[in-house]
CSV table of C-alpha atoms in Angstrom, one decimal:
chain,number,residue,atom,x,y,z
A,1345,UNK,CA,60.5,-86.1,-46.0
A,1346,UNK,CA,62.5,-85.1,-42.6
A,1347,UNK,CA,59.7,-84.5,-40.1
A,1348,UNK,CA,60.9,-81.5,-37.5
A,1349,UNK,CA,60.3,-81.7,-33.9
A,1350,UNK,CA,58.6,-79.4,-31.5
A,1351,UNK,CA,59.6,-77.4,-29.4
A,1352,UNK,CA,59.3,-78.3,-26.0
A,1353,UNK,CA,59.0,-75.4,-23.4
A,1354,UNK,CA,59.8,-75.7,-19.7
A,1355,UNK,CA,57.1,-72.9,-17.4
A,1356,UNK,CA,60.1,-70.7,-16.7
A,1357,UNK,CA,61.2,-71.4,-20.3
A,1358,UNK,CA,58.5,-69.3,-21.3
A,1359,UNK,CA,58.3,-67.2,-19.7
A,1360,UNK,CA,61.9,-65.7,-19.8
A,1361,UNK,CA,60.3,-65.8,-23.7
A,1362,UNK,CA,57.0,-63.6,-23.2
A,1363,UNK,CA,59.4,-61.3,-21.4
A,1364,UNK,CA,61.7,-60.3,-23.3
A,1365,UNK,CA,59.3,-60.2,-27.0
A,1366,UNK,CA,57.3,-57.6,-24.3
A,1367,UNK,CA,60.0,-55.7,-23.2
A,1368,UNK,CA,61.7,-55.5,-26.5
A,1369,UNK,CA,59.2,-55.4,-29.2
A,1370,UNK,CA,57.2,-52.7,-26.8
A,1371,UNK,CA,59.9,-50.5,-25.4
A,1372,UNK,CA,58.0,-47.5,-23.1
A,1373,UNK,CA,54.5,-46.7,-24.3
A,1374,UNK,CA,52.2,-43.8,-22.4
A,1375,UNK,CA,48.9,-44.8,-20.6
A,1376,UNK,CA,46.5,-43.2,-19.5
A,1377,UNK,CA,44.0,-44.8,-16.8
A,1378,UNK,CA,43.1,-45.0,-13.7
A,1379,UNK,CA,44.8,-46.3,-10.2
A,1380,UNK,CA,42.9,-48.4,-8.2
A,1381,UNK,CA,44.5,-52.0,-5.6
A,1382,UNK,CA,46.9,-49.4,-4.9
A,1383,UNK,CA,49.6,-51.1,-2.3
A,1384,UNK,CA,52.7,-48.9,-0.9
A,1385,UNK,CA,55.2,-51.7,0.2
A,1386,UNK,CA,57.7,-51.5,3.8
A,1387,UNK,CA,60.1,-51.6,1.3
A,1388,UNK,CA,59.2,-48.6,-0.9
A,1389,UNK,CA,58.0,-49.5,-3.6
A,1390,UNK,CA,54.3,-49.3,-5.4
A,1391,UNK,CA,51.6,-51.8,-6.4
A,1392,UNK,CA,48.7,-50.6,-8.3
A,1393,UNK,CA,46.5,-51.8,-10.6
A,1394,UNK,CA,45.5,-49.7,-14.2
A,1395,UNK,CA,42.3,-49.5,-15.5
A,1396,UNK,CA,39.6,-48.0,-17.7
A,1397,UNK,CA,36.3,-49.3,-18.2
A,1398,UNK,CA,36.8,-52.4,-20.2
A,1399,UNK,CA,40.2,-53.4,-19.1
A,1400,UNK,CA,42.8,-53.6,-16.8
A,1401,UNK,CA,46.9,-54.3,-16.0
A,1402,UNK,CA,48.8,-55.0,-13.3
A,1403,UNK,CA,51.7,-52.3,-12.9
A,1404,UNK,CA,54.8,-51.9,-10.0
A,1405,UNK,CA,57.1,-48.9,-9.9
A,1406,UNK,CA,59.8,-49.4,-7.5
A,1407,UNK,CA,61.3,-47.0,-4.7
A,1408,UNK,CA,64.1,-45.6,-7.5
A,1409,UNK,CA,61.4,-44.1,-9.5
A,1410,UNK,CA,58.5,-43.2,-7.6
A,1411,UNK,CA,60.2,-40.5,-5.1
A,1412,UNK,CA,60.7,-38.6,-7.6
A,1413,UNK,CA,56.3,-38.3,-8.4
A,1414,UNK,CA,55.7,-35.1,-7.2
A,1415,UNK,CA,52.6,-36.1,-5.4
A,1416,UNK,CA,50.3,-38.8,-3.4
A,1417,UNK,CA,48.2,-40.8,-5.8
A,1418,UNK,CA,45.4,-42.6,-4.4
A,1419,UNK,CA,42.5,-45.5,-6.8
A,1420,UNK,CA,40.3,-43.7,-8.1
A,1421,UNK,CA,42.9,-41.1,-9.6
A,1422,UNK,CA,43.1,-40.5,-13.2
A,1423,UNK,CA,47.1,-40.8,-14.1
A,1424,UNK,CA,49.5,-40.5,-17.3
A,1425,UNK,CA,51.9,-42.9,-17.5
A,1426,UNK,CA,55.3,-43.9,-19.1
A,1427,UNK,CA,56.9,-47.5,-18.5
A,1428,UNK,CA,57.4,-50.8,-20.2
A,1429,UNK,CA,55.7,-53.6,-20.7
A,1430,UNK,CA,56.8,-57.0,-19.1
A,1431,UNK,CA,56.3,-60.4,-17.2
A,1432,UNK,CA,56.7,-61.6,-13.9
A,1433,UNK,CA,57.8,-64.7,-14.2
A,1434,UNK,CA,56.8,-66.3,-11.1
A,1435,UNK,CA,53.1,-66.6,-11.7
A,1436,UNK,CA,53.1,-65.4,-15.4
A,1437,UNK,CA,51.8,-62.5,-15.4
A,1438,UNK,CA,51.4,-59.9,-17.3
A,1439,UNK,CA,52.4,-55.9,-15.9
A,1440,UNK,CA,54.4,-52.4,-16.8
A,1441,UNK,CA,57.2,-50.9,-15.2
A,1442,UNK,CA,55.5,-46.9,-14.8
A,1443,UNK,CA,58.7,-44.8,-14.5
A,1444,UNK,CA,56.8,-41.4,-14.3
A,1445,UNK,CA,53.4,-40.2,-13.0
A,1446,UNK,CA,51.8,-37.5,-13.6
A,1447,UNK,CA,48.7,-36.6,-12.5
A,1448,UNK,CA,45.9,-37.1,-15.9
A,1449,UNK,CA,45.9,-33.1,-16.7
A,1450,UNK,CA,48.9,-31.8,-15.7
A,1451,UNK,CA,50.7,-35.2,-17.6
A,1452,UNK,CA,49.1,-34.1,-21.0
A,1453,UNK,CA,50.1,-30.6,-20.6
A,1454,UNK,CA,54.1,-31.6,-19.6
A,1455,UNK,CA,53.8,-33.9,-23.4
A,1456,UNK,CA,52.5,-31.0,-25.4
A,1457,UNK,CA,55.0,-29.4,-23.7
A,1458,UNK,CA,58.2,-31.4,-24.6
A,1459,UNK,CA,57.0,-32.3,-28.0
A,1460,UNK,CA,57.7,-28.5,-28.6
A,1461,UNK,CA,60.6,-27.7,-26.2
A,1462,UNK,CA,61.7,-30.5,-29.2
A,1463,UNK,CA,60.9,-28.8,-32.3
A,1464,UNK,CA,62.2,-25.4,-31.3
A,1465,UNK,CA,65.6,-27.2,-29.8
A,1466,UNK,CA,66.4,-28.4,-32.8
A,1467,UNK,CA,65.0,-25.0,-35.1
A,1468,UNK,CA,67.8,-23.2,-32.6
A,1469,UNK,CA,65.7,-21.3,-31.4
A,1470,UNK,CA,67.2,-21.7,-27.6
A,1471,UNK,CA,70.5,-21.1,-28.4
A,1472,UNK,CA,72.9,-19.5,-26.4
A,1473,UNK,CA,75.0,-18.5,-29.2
A,1474,UNK,CA,71.9,-16.1,-29.4
A,1475,UNK,CA,71.5,-13.8,-26.2
A,1476,UNK,CA,72.8,-11.1,-25.7
A,1477,UNK,CA,74.3,-9.8,-22.8
A,1478,UNK,CA,73.0,-7.3,-20.1
A,1479,UNK,CA,73.2,-3.3,-19.8
A,1480,UNK,CA,75.5,-2.9,-16.5
A,1481,UNK,CA,73.5,-0.1,-15.4
A,1482,UNK,CA,70.6,0.4,-17.6
A,1483,UNK,CA,68.0,3.6,-18.6
A,1484,UNK,CA,65.5,2.9,-18.0
A,1485,UNK,CA,63.8,-0.8,-16.9
A,1486,UNK,CA,60.2,-1.8,-18.4
A,1487,UNK,CA,58.1,-4.8,-17.2
A,1488,UNK,CA,56.2,-6.9,-18.4
A,1489,UNK,CA,52.9,-8.9,-16.4
A,1490,UNK,CA,50.1,-7.5,-14.0
A,1491,UNK,CA,49.7,-4.2,-12.4
A,1492,UNK,CA,48.0,-6.3,-9.4
A,1493,UNK,CA,49.9,-9.4,-8.5
A,1494,UNK,CA,52.0,-9.7,-6.2
A,1495,UNK,CA,54.8,-10.4,-8.8
A,1496,UNK,CA,55.2,-6.4,-9.5
A,1497,UNK,CA,54.8,-5.5,-6.0
A,1498,UNK,CA,58.0,-7.2,-4.8
A,1499,UNK,CA,59.7,-5.6,-7.7
A,1500,UNK,CA,59.3,-2.5,-7.0
A,1501,UNK,CA,60.4,-2.6,-3.9
A,1502,UNK,CA,63.3,-4.7,-4.6
A,1503,UNK,CA,63.8,-1.5,-7.0
A,1504,UNK,CA,63.2,1.3,-4.9
A,1505,UNK,CA,65.3,0.1,-1.8
A,1506,UNK,CA,68.4,-0.7,-4.1
A,1507,UNK,CA,68.1,1.3,-6.8
A,1508,UNK,CA,66.2,4.2,-6.8
A,1509,UNK,CA,67.6,6.3,-9.1
A,1510,UNK,CA,66.2,3.6,-11.2
A,1511,UNK,CA,63.3,4.6,-14.0
A,1512,UNK,CA,60.6,2.1,-14.7
A,1513,UNK,CA,58.3,1.5,-16.6
A,1514,UNK,CA,55.4,-0.7,-16.5
A,1515,UNK,CA,53.7,-2.4,-19.8
A,1516,UNK,CA,50.7,-3.8,-17.9
A,1517,UNK,CA,49.5,-7.2,-19.4
A,1518,UNK,CA,47.6,-10.3,-18.4
A,1519,UNK,CA,49.7,-13.9,-16.8
A,1520,UNK,CA,46.9,-16.4,-16.5
A,1521,UNK,CA,44.4,-17.5,-18.8
A,1522,UNK,CA,43.4,-18.4,-22.3
A,1523,UNK,CA,42.8,-14.8,-23.5
A,1524,UNK,CA,46.7,-13.8,-21.5
A,1525,UNK,CA,48.5,-14.9,-24.4
A,1526,UNK,CA,47.1,-12.1,-27.0
A,1527,UNK,CA,47.2,-9.3,-24.2
A,1528,UNK,CA,51.6,-10.6,-23.5
A,1529,UNK,CA,52.2,-10.3,-27.3
A,1530,UNK,CA,50.7,-6.3,-27.4
A,1531,UNK,CA,53.0,-5.4,-24.6
A,1532,UNK,CA,56.2,-6.7,-26.7
A,1533,UNK,CA,55.2,-4.5,-29.8
A,1534,UNK,CA,54.3,-1.4,-27.2
A,1535,UNK,CA,57.8,-1.5,-25.8
A,1536,UNK,CA,59.1,-2.4,-29.3
A,1537,UNK,CA,57.5,0.2,-30.2
A,1538,UNK,CA,57.6,3.0,-27.9
A,1539,UNK,CA,62.0,1.7,-27.7
A,1540,UNK,CA,61.8,4.0,-24.1
A,1541,UNK,CA,63.6,0.6,-22.5
A,1542,UNK,CA,66.9,-0.9,-22.8
A,1543,UNK,CA,65.8,-3.6,-20.9
A,1544,UNK,CA,62.7,-5.6,-20.2
A,1545,UNK,CA,61.6,-8.3,-17.5
A,1546,UNK,CA,58.2,-11.0,-18.1
A,1547,UNK,CA,57.0,-13.4,-16.2
A,1548,UNK,CA,54.5,-12.7,-12.3
A,1549,UNK,CA,54.4,-15.3,-9.6
A,1550,UNK,CA,54.0,-19.3,-9.1
A,1551,UNK,CA,51.0,-21.0,-10.2
A,1552,UNK,CA,50.6,-24.6,-11.8
A,1553,UNK,CA,51.7,-25.8,-15.2
A,1554,UNK,CA,47.6,-25.1,-16.9
A,1555,UNK,CA,48.7,-21.9,-14.8
A,1556,UNK,CA,52.0,-20.2,-16.8
A,1557,UNK,CA,51.1,-22.0,-19.6
A,1558,UNK,CA,50.8,-19.2,-21.6
A,1559,UNK,CA,54.5,-18.4,-21.2
A,1560,UNK,CA,54.6,-21.2,-22.7
A,1561,UNK,CA,52.7,-21.2,-25.4
A,1562,UNK,CA,54.6,-20.9,-29.4
A,1563,UNK,CA,54.5,-17.6,-30.1
A,1564,UNK,CA,55.1,-15.9,-26.9
A,1565,UNK,CA,58.3,-17.8,-26.5
A,1566,UNK,CA,59.0,-16.8,-30.8
A,1567,UNK,CA,58.8,-12.9,-30.2
A,1568,UNK,CA,60.6,-13.3,-26.3
A,1569,UNK,CA,63.8,-15.0,-28.3
A,1570,UNK,CA,63.2,-13.0,-31.6
A,1571,UNK,CA,63.3,-9.4,-29.2
A,1572,UNK,CA,64.9,-6.1,-30.3
A,1573,UNK,CA,65.3,-4.9,-26.6
A,1574,UNK,CA,66.8,-8.0,-24.2
A,1575,UNK,CA,64.5,-10.3,-21.8
A,1576,UNK,CA,64.9,-11.3,-18.8
A,1577,UNK,CA,62.3,-13.9,-18.3
A,1578,UNK,CA,60.4,-13.8,-14.5
A,1579,UNK,CA,58.0,-16.8,-14.4
A,1580,UNK,CA,56.4,-19.1,-10.6
A,1581,UNK,CA,59.0,-19.7,-8.2
A,1582,UNK,CA,62.4,-21.2,-9.1
A,1583,UNK,CA,61.3,-24.5,-9.6
A,1584,UNK,CA,59.5,-23.6,-12.3
A,1585,UNK,CA,60.9,-23.4,-15.7
A,1586,UNK,CA,58.9,-22.4,-18.3
A,1587,UNK,CA,59.5,-22.1,-22.7
A,1588,UNK,CA,60.0,-18.7,-22.0
A,1589,UNK,CA,62.7,-18.9,-19.9
A,1590,UNK,CA,64.7,-20.7,-22.4
A,1591,UNK,CA,64.8,-18.3,-24.3
A,1592,UNK,CA,65.3,-15.1,-22.5
A,1593,UNK,CA,68.0,-13.4,-23.2
A,1594,UNK,CA,68.4,-14.7,-18.5
A,1595,UNK,CA,66.3,-16.6,-16.2
A,1596,UNK,CA,65.8,-15.3,-13.1
A,1597,UNK,CA,64.1,-18.3,-10.7
A,1598,UNK,CA,61.8,-15.5,-8.8
A,1599,UNK,CA,60.1,-11.7,-9.5
A,1600,UNK,CA,62.4,-11.2,-6.8
A,1601,UNK,CA,65.3,-12.7,-7.7
A,1602,UNK,CA,65.0,-10.5,-11.8
A,1603,UNK,CA,64.4,-7.1,-9.6
A,1604,UNK,CA,67.6,-8.4,-7.8
A,1605,UNK,CA,69.3,-9.0,-11.1
A,1606,UNK,CA,68.8,-5.7,-13.0
A,1607,UNK,CA,69.7,-3.3,-10.1
A,1608,UNK,CA,72.2,-1.1,-8.7
A,1609,UNK,CA,72.9,-1.5,-5.3
A,1610,UNK,CA,73.2,1.6,-3.8
A,1611,UNK,CA,74.5,0.5,-0.7
A,1612,UNK,CA,77.5,-1.5,-3.2
A,1613,UNK,CA,78.3,1.9,-4.7
A,1614,UNK,CA,79.2,3.8,-2.5
A,1615,UNK,CA,80.7,0.8,-1.1
A,1616,UNK,CA,82.7,0.7,-4.9
A,1617,UNK,CA,83.2,4.5,-4.3
A,1618,UNK,CA,84.3,4.2,-1.3
A,1619,UNK,CA,87.0,1.7,-1.7
A,1620,UNK,CA,88.2,4.0,-5.0
A,1621,UNK,CA,88.4,6.9,-2.7
A,1622,UNK,CA,91.0,4.4,-0.8
A,1623,UNK,CA,92.7,3.2,-3.4
A,1624,UNK,CA,93.3,7.1,-4.6
A,1625,UNK,CA,94.6,8.4,-1.0
A,1626,UNK,CA,97.2,5.2,-1.7
A,1627,UNK,CA,97.9,5.5,-5.3
A,1628,UNK,CA,98.6,10.1,-3.8
A,1629,UNK,CA,100.6,8.5,0.0
A,1630,UNK,CA,102.6,6.7,-2.7
A,1631,UNK,CA,103.7,8.2,-5.0
A,1632,UNK,CA,104.5,11.6,-2.0
A,1633,UNK,CA,106.8,7.9,-0.2
A,1634,UNK,CA,108.3,8.0,-4.0
A,1635,UNK,CA,109.7,11.5,-4.2
A,1636,UNK,CA,110.6,11.9,-0.3
A,1637,UNK,CA,112.7,9.6,-1.1
A,1638,UNK,CA,114.4,10.3,-4.1
A,1639,UNK,CA,114.7,13.2,-1.9
A,1640,UNK,CA,116.9,11.0,0.6
A,1641,UNK,CA,118.9,9.2,-2.2
A,1642,UNK,CA,119.7,12.8,-3.5
A,1643,UNK,CA,120.6,14.2,-0.4
A,1644,UNK,CA,122.5,11.3,0.7
A,1645,UNK,CA,125.3,11.2,-2.5
A,1646,UNK,CA,125.8,14.7,-1.7
A,1647,UNK,CA,126.6,14.2,2.2
A,1648,UNK,CA,129.1,11.7,0.6
A,1649,UNK,CA,131.2,13.6,-2.5
A,1650,UNK,CA,131.7,16.1,2.1
A,1651,UNK,CA,135.1,16.4,2.4
A,1652,UNK,CA,133.9,15.8,6.1
A,1653,UNK,CA,131.8,13.0,5.5
A,1654,UNK,CA,134.9,11.6,3.6
A,1655,UNK,CA,136.7,12.1,7.2
A,1656,UNK,CA,134.5,11.0,10.2
A,1657,UNK,CA,133.8,7.7,7.8
A,1658,UNK,CA,138.0,7.0,7.8
A,1659,UNK,CA,137.8,8.0,11.8
A,1660,UNK,CA,135.2,5.9,11.9
A,1661,UNK,CA,137.0,2.9,9.8
A,1662,UNK,CA,140.2,3.2,12.6
A,1663,UNK,CA,138.6,3.1,15.6
A,1664,UNK,CA,137.1,0.4,14.1
A,1665,UNK,CA,140.1,-1.7,12.9
A,1666,UNK,CA,141.6,-0.8,16.8
A,1667,UNK,CA,138.6,-2.6,18.6
A,1668,UNK,CA,138.5,-5.8,16.2
A,1669,UNK,CA,142.9,-5.6,16.6
A,1670,UNK,CA,142.4,-5.5,21.1
A,1671,UNK,CA,139.8,-7.9,20.4
A,1672,UNK,CA,141.5,-10.5,18.1
A,1673,UNK,CA,144.7,-10.1,21.2
A,1674,UNK,CA,142.2,-11.2,23.6
A,1675,UNK,CA,140.6,-13.7,22.5
A,1676,UNK,CA,144.4,-15.0,21.3
A,1677,UNK,CA,145.2,-15.1,24.5
A,1678,UNK,CA,142.0,-15.7,26.3
A,1679,UNK,CA,142.8,-19.3,24.6
A,1680,UNK,CA,146.4,-19.0,25.5
A,1681,UNK,CA,144.9,-19.4,29.2
A,1682,UNK,CA,143.0,-22.0,29.3
A,1683,UNK,CA,144.9,-23.9,26.4
A,1684,UNK,CA,147.8,-23.5,29.8
A,1685,UNK,CA,145.1,-24.4,32.0
A,1686,UNK,CA,144.1,-27.5,30.2
A,1687,UNK,CA,147.7,-28.8,30.5
A,1688,UNK,CA,148.4,-28.1,34.2
A,1689,UNK,CA,145.5,-30.4,35.0
A,1690,UNK,CA,146.7,-33.6,32.3
A,1691,UNK,CA,150.0,-32.7,33.8
A,1692,UNK,CA,148.4,-33.2,37.6
A,1693,UNK,CA,146.4,-36.4,35.9
A,1694,UNK,CA,149.0,-38.0,35.1
A,1695,UNK,CA,151.1,-37.1,38.6
A,1696,UNK,CA,153.2,-40.1,40.1
A,1697,UNK,CA,152.5,-39.2,43.2
A,1698,UNK,CA,149.0,-39.2,42.4
A,1699,UNK,CA,149.2,-42.8,41.2
A,1700,UNK,CA,150.8,-43.7,44.1
A,1701,UNK,CA,148.0,-42.3,46.3
A,1702,UNK,CA,145.4,-44.1,43.9
A,1703,UNK,CA,146.8,-47.6,44.0
A,1704,UNK,CA,147.0,-47.2,47.9
A,1705,UNK,CA,143.3,-47.1,48.1
A,1706,UNK,CA,142.7,-48.9,45.3
A,1707,UNK,CA,144.7,-52.3,47.3
A,1708,UNK,CA,143.3,-51.4,50.8
A,1709,UNK,CA,139.5,-51.8,49.2
A,1710,UNK,CA,140.7,-55.5,47.9
A,1711,UNK,CA,142.6,-56.5,51.6
A,1712,UNK,CA,139.0,-54.9,53.1
A,1713,UNK,CA,137.2,-57.3,50.6
A,1714,UNK,CA,139.6,-59.9,51.0
A,1715,UNK,CA,138.8,-60.3,54.6
A,1716,UNK,CA,135.3,-59.8,54.0
A,1717,UNK,CA,135.3,-62.6,51.3
A,1718,UNK,CA,137.6,-64.9,53.7
A,1719,UNK,CA,135.3,-64.4,56.3
A,1720,UNK,CA,131.8,-64.9,54.3
A,1721,UNK,CA,133.2,-68.7,53.6
A,1722,UNK,CA,135.2,-69.7,56.9
A,1723,UNK,CA,131.3,-68.9,58.8
A,1724,UNK,CA,129.7,-70.8,55.9
A,1725,UNK,CA,132.2,-73.5,56.3
A,1726,UNK,CA,131.2,-73.7,60.4
A,1727,UNK,CA,127.4,-73.9,59.7
A,1728,UNK,CA,127.9,-77.1,56.3
A,1729,UNK,CA,130.2,-78.7,59.2
A,1730,UNK,CA,127.8,-78.7,62.1
A,1731,UNK,CA,124.8,-79.8,59.8
A,1732,UNK,CA,126.4,-83.2,58.4
A,1733,UNK,CA,127.8,-83.7,61.5
A,1734,UNK,CA,124.6,-83.2,63.0
A,1735,UNK,CA,123.4,-85.2,60.4
A,1736,UNK,CA,125.5,-88.1,61.1
A,1737,UNK,CA,125.3,-88.5,64.4
A,1738,UNK,CA,121.7,-88.4,63.4
A,1739,UNK,CA,122.5,-91.8,61.9
A,1740,UNK,CA,124.8,-93.4,64.6
A,1741,UNK,CA,124.3,-96.3,65.1
A,1742,UNK,CA,125.3,-96.2,68.7
A,1743,UNK,CA,123.0,-93.3,69.3
A,1744,UNK,CA,120.4,-96.6,68.8
A,1745,UNK,CA,122.8,-98.4,71.3
A,1746,UNK,CA,122.2,-95.7,73.3
A,1747,UNK,CA,118.3,-96.1,73.6
A,1748,UNK,CA,118.4,-99.3,74.6
A,1749,UNK,CA,118.7,-101.1,71.3
A,1750,UNK,CA,121.8,-103.8,71.2
A,1751,UNK,CA,124.1,-105.9,67.8
A,1752,UNK,CA,124.3,-109.3,68.3
A,1753,UNK,CA,127.2,-111.3,66.2
A,1754,UNK,CA,128.0,-114.8,66.1
A,1755,UNK,CA,131.7,-115.7,67.1
A,1756,UNK,CA,132.7,-114.4,63.0
A,1757,UNK,CA,131.6,-111.6,63.0
A,1758,UNK,CA,128.0,-111.9,61.5
A,1759,UNK,CA,125.5,-110.6,62.0
A,1760,UNK,CA,122.5,-112.0,63.8
A,1761,UNK,CA,118.6,-111.5,62.0
A,1762,UNK,CA,117.0,-113.9,63.3
A,1763,UNK,CA,116.1,-116.8,65.1
A,1764,UNK,CA,117.3,-119.2,62.8
A,1765,UNK,CA,121.4,-118.0,62.7
A,1766,UNK,CA,122.0,-120.0,65.8
A,1767,UNK,CA,121.7,-123.5,67.0
A,1768,UNK,CA,121.8,-124.3,70.0
A,1769,UNK,CA,124.8,-123.8,72.5
A,1770,UNK,CA,126.5,-121.4,69.9
A,1771,UNK,CA,128.6,-118.1,71.1
A,1772,UNK,CA,127.1,-115.1,70.9
A,1773,UNK,CA,128.5,-112.0,71.5
A,1774,UNK,CA,125.8,-108.6,72.4
A,1775,UNK,CA,127.5,-105.4,71.5
A,1776,UNK,CA,125.6,-102.2,74.0
A,1777,UNK,CA,125.8,-98.9,74.9
A,1778,UNK,CA,128.1,-99.7,77.0
A,1779,UNK,CA,130.9,-102.7,77.3
A,1780,UNK,CA,130.3,-105.7,75.6
A,1781,UNK,CA,128.3,-109.4,76.0
A,1782,UNK,CA,129.2,-113.0,75.5
A,1783,UNK,CA,126.6,-115.5,76.1
A,1784,UNK,CA,126.0,-119.1,74.8
A,1785,UNK,CA,122.4,-120.0,73.6
A,1786,UNK,CA,120.5,-122.0,75.4
A,1787,UNK,CA,116.9,-122.3,73.7
A,1788,UNK,CA,116.1,-121.3,70.3
A,1789,UNK,CA,112.6,-120.1,70.1
A,1790,UNK,CA,111.7,-119.2,66.0
A,1791,UNK,CA,108.7,-116.8,64.6
A,1792,UNK,CA,106.0,-117.7,65.0
């Protein structure tokens, strides 16, 4: 029986295998813990420890994820985090890579909210096809909110400014706290039972997730979704989103925005009436212009059948033809005169007399150029001759003799360069600048 060989790991490979096992087996986990040893690195990444009374784990939250955290975490703060278990292979540290972080209280509420939202979406409660259009001009508006809050004051102010003729009924209700849910349900039932409004606004001002929690209550959400009267949800600020917003027929970012949406702006209505009046005036003016044009056409047709008009047309036509004939004759004469002028100019240009004059001028010009060229060349030759004569004279032996030198030759005419060429008693000829001497060598002194 063969014995299997044990697998031998390197440290790097072992850490890599452990990291893959942690990431693949555990996946994303939720964890509630206390933050300690928080380091916010200059790179933007966060490194910290998550702990409870018995244990701790190292954690990291990178820049791309921590920029979405809505608060500044502190050491000792309880938080709810979501992340993935991993291993920092370089040091073998077991750690949690955090992707989401919330304060512990809000985090638990957010988890509860997400779970309820997922379930209601699966039921189709938030299906857009269930939503109804709002009445374009509501006959009476109902508002479900706190009678003492800032939201009702803002909405009534906007409604009074934009659409003071729109009647408003307030169904007072608590909008915060544990007892708010039954009061909200009772206000909705009252509005349905009376059936005196064809549009409802339900909402309140901004607050924390806990403050707005009654609008995430499943009973309130289902009541809004099944309301026989169209509802506009106006809860919190623009960034606040509740389940009531998904269930309502329309979500307004704020209570003030809801009042803007459902009211009819008097200025816009006045502008619309002005536009209608302008369009009516334009239509009447267009109709009048069309009638006037029709009358003018009939009058023109009547005039065209008048014999006097026809005679005038014939006379005008005759005058026009006569003008065109005179104009054509004038143009023909002008063109003929132009052609005659051109031919006359060409004939003058081809005249022998002109050509003879041109040739004479050309001959005179060439003769002058010839004289100039010959004079310049003769001057150049004289200058060259003088220069060469000077050079020849400078090199002439006579000039050397004139300075006191002489040329000595033997009877054979050979030049005597040194004393070794001459023997005692030899006859020598000495050429001076003026005249020649014949001498006899008597004493010869060799060069020292």
